[in-house]
GROMACS .gro file of C-alpha atoms in nm:
model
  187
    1UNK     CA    1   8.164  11.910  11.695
    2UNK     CA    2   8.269  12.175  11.938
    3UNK     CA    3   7.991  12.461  12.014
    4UNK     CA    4   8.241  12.649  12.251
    5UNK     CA    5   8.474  12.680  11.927
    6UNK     CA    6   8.293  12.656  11.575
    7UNK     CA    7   8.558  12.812  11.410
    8UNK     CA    8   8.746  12.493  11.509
    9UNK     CA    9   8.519  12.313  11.340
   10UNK     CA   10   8.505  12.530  11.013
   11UNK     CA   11   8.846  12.494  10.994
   12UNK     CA   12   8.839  12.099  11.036
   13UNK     CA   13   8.592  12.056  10.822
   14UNK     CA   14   8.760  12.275  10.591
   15UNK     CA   15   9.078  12.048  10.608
   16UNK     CA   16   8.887  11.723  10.550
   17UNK     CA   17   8.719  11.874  10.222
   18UNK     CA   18   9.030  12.023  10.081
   19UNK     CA   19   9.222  11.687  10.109
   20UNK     CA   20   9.342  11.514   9.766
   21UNK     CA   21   9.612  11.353   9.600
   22UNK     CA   22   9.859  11.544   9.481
   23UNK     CA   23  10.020  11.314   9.129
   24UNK     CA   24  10.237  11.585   8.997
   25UNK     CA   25  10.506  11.801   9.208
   26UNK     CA   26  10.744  12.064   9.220
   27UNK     CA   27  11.098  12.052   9.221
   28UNK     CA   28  11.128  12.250   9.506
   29UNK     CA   29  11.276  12.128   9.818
   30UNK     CA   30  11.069  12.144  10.165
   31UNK     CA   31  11.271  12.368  10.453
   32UNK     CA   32  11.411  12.050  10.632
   33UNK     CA   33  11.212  12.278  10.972
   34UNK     CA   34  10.891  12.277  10.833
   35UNK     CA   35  10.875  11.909  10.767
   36UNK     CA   36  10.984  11.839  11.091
   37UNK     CA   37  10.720  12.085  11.233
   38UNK     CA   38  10.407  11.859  11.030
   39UNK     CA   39  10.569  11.507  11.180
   40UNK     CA   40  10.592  11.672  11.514
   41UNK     CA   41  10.211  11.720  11.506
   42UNK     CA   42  10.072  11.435  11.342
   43UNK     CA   43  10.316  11.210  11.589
   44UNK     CA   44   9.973  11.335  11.823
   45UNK     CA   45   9.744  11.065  11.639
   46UNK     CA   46   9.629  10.817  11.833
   47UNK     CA   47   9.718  10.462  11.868
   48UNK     CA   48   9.667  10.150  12.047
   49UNK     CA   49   9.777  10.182  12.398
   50UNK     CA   50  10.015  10.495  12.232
   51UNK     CA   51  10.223  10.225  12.099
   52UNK     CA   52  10.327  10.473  11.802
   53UNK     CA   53  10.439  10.229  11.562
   54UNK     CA   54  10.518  10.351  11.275
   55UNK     CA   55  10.897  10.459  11.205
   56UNK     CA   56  10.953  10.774  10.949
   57UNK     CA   57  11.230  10.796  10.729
   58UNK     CA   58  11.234  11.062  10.493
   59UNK     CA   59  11.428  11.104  10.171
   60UNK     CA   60  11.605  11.475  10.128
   61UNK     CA   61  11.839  11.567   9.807
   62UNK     CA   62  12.066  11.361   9.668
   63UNK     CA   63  11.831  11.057   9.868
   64UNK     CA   64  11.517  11.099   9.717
   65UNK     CA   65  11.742  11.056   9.357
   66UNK     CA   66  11.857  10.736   9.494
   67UNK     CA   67  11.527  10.595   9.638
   68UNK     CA   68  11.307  10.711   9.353
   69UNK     CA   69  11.570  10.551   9.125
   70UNK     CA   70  11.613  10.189   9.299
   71UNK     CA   71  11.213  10.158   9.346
   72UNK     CA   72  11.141  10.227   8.990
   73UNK     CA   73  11.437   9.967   8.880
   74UNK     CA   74  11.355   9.722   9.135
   75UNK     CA   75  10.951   9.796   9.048
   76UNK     CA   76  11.110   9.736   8.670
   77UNK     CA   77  11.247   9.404   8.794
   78UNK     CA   78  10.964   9.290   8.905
   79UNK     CA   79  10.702   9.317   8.670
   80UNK     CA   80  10.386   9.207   8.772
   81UNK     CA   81  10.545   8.927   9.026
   82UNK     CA   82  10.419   9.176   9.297
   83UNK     CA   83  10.530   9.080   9.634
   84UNK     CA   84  10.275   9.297   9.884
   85UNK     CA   85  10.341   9.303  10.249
   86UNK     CA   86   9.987   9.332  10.304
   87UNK     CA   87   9.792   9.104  10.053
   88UNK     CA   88   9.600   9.303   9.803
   89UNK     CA   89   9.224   9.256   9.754
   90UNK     CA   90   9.115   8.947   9.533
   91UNK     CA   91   8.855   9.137   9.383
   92UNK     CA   92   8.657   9.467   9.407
   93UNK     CA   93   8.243   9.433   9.387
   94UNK     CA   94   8.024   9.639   9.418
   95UNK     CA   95   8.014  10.009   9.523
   96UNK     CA   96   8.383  10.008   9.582
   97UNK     CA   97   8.448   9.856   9.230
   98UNK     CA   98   8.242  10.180   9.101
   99UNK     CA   99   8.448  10.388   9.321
  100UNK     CA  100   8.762  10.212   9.250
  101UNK     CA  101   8.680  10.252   8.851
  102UNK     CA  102   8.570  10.635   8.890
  103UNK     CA  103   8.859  10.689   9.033
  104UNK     CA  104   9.057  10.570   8.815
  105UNK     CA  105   8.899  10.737   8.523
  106UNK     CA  106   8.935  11.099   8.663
  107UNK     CA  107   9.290  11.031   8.780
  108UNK     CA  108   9.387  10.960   8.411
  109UNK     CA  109   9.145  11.179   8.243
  110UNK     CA  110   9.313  11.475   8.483
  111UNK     CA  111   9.654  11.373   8.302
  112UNK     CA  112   9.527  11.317   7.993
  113UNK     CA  113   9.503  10.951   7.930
  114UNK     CA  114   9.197  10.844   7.755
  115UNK     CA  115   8.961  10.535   7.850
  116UNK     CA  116   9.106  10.203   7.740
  117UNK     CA  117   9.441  10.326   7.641
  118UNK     CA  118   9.645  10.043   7.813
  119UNK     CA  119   9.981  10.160   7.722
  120UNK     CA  120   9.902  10.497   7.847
  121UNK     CA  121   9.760  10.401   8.177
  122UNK     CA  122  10.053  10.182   8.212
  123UNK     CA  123  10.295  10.455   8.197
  124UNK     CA  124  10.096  10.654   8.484
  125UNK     CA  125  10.041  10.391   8.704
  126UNK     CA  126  10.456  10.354   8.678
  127UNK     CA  127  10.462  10.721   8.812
  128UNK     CA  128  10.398  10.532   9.140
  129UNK     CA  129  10.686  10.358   9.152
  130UNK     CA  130  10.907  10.697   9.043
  131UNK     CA  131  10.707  10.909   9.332
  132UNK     CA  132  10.556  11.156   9.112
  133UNK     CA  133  10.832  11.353   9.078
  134UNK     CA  134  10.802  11.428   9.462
  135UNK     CA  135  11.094  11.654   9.598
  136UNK     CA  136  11.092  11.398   9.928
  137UNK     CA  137  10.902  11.046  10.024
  138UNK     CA  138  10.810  10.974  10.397
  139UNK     CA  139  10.884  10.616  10.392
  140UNK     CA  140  10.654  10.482  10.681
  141UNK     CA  141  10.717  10.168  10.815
  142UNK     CA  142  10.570   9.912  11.096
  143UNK     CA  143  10.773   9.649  11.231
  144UNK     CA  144  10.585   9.301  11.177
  145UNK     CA  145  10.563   9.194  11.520
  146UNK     CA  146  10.356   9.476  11.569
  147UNK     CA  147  10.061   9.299  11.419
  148UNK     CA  148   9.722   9.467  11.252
  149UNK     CA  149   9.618   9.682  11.542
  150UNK     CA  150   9.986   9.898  11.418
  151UNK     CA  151   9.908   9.889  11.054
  152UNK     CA  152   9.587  10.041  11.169
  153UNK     CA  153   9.724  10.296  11.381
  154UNK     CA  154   9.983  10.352  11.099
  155UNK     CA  155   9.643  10.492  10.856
  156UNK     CA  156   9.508  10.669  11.147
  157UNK     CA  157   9.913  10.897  11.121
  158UNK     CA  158   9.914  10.922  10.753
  159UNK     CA  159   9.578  11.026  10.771
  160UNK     CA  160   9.644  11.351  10.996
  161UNK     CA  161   9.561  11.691  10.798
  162UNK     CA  162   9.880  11.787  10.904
  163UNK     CA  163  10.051  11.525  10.643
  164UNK     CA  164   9.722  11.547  10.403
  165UNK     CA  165   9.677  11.900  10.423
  166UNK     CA  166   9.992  12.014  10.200
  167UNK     CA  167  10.144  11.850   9.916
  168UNK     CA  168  10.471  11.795  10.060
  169UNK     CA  169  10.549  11.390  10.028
  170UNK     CA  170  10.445  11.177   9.751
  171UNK     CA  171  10.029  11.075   9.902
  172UNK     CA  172   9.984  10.744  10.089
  173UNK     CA  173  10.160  10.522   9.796
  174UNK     CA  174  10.124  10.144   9.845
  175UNK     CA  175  10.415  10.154   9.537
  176UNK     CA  176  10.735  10.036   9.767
  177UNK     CA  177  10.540   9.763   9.999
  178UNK     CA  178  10.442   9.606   9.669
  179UNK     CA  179  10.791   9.576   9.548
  180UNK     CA  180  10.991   9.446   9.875
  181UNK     CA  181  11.186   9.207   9.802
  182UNK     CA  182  11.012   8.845   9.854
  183UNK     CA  183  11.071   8.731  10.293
  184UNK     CA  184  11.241   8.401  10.310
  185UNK     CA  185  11.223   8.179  10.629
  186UNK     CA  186  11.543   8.348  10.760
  187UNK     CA  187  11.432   8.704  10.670
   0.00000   0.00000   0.00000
């Protein structure tokens, strides 16, 4: 930390603790300005050789309808034939299956779905897929050929208080690169 500035640092530190995931929204619509002001300063995280990856594209009225509507049906279509772009974890073990599980349990206890109820859980887990009701969804993508190092770099962007700091997109939701549709050889 900075000694020439410690306020800088209380108010870092203050942005790191306040961060959480926001799983229920407003209707209200972000000034188109302001959301352009929060990508303008998080497009300052780093990244490999300030390659910048990652390619925004974010939903606004009638849009967000139209993209929450086709993930959840396509998400629908699916089922559990879940077609990642990055391959989930086989298992979890360990401390991160105890953080994983804790997790869990608060997130559904905070909405009211109690331990074991399948059906239940189901339901809220599908919220993914319908953006929480968000009023927009930064859809952040990373071309292929860009290779590890830019998924990386990708976290390191959508990690930036800026984005974190206020509820304004639906949090870091792995909900659409699950449900792309399969790649072929030609695709």
């Amino acid at each position: 930390m900075t000694a020439r500035h410690p306020e800088l640092d209380q108010l870092l530190e203050g942005l790191v603790a306040e961060r959480w995931s926001c799983r229920a929204y407003r209707g209200d619509q972000v000034p188109h300005d302001k959301m352009v002001r929060l990508l303008t300063l998080a497009q300052r995280a780093p990244s490999w050789c300030n390659t910048q990856p990652w390619e925004v594209i974010v939903t606004e009225g009638e849009g967000i309808e139209r993209f929450r509507t086709a993930l959840a049906s396509h998400a629908k279509e699916q089922g559990s034939d879940l077609t990642p772009d990055i391959p989930m974890p086989q298992q979890y073990k360990g401390v991160h299956l105890e953080r994983r599980r804790e997790s869990g349990w608060q997130l559904y206890e905070a909405v009211g779905v109690a331990r074991g109820d399948r059906g239940a859980s189901a339901r809220q887990a599908f919220k993914n897929f319908e953006l929480f009701g968000a009023p927009h969804a930064a859809v952040i993508t990373v071309d292929v050929d860009q290779g590890p190092y830019a998924v990386l770099d990708t976290g390191v962007y959508v990690a930036k208080p800026p984005l974190t700091k206020v509820c304004l997109f639906t949090l870091p939701n792995t909900g659409a690169a699950m449900t792309r549709p399969a790649r072929t050889a030609n695709s």
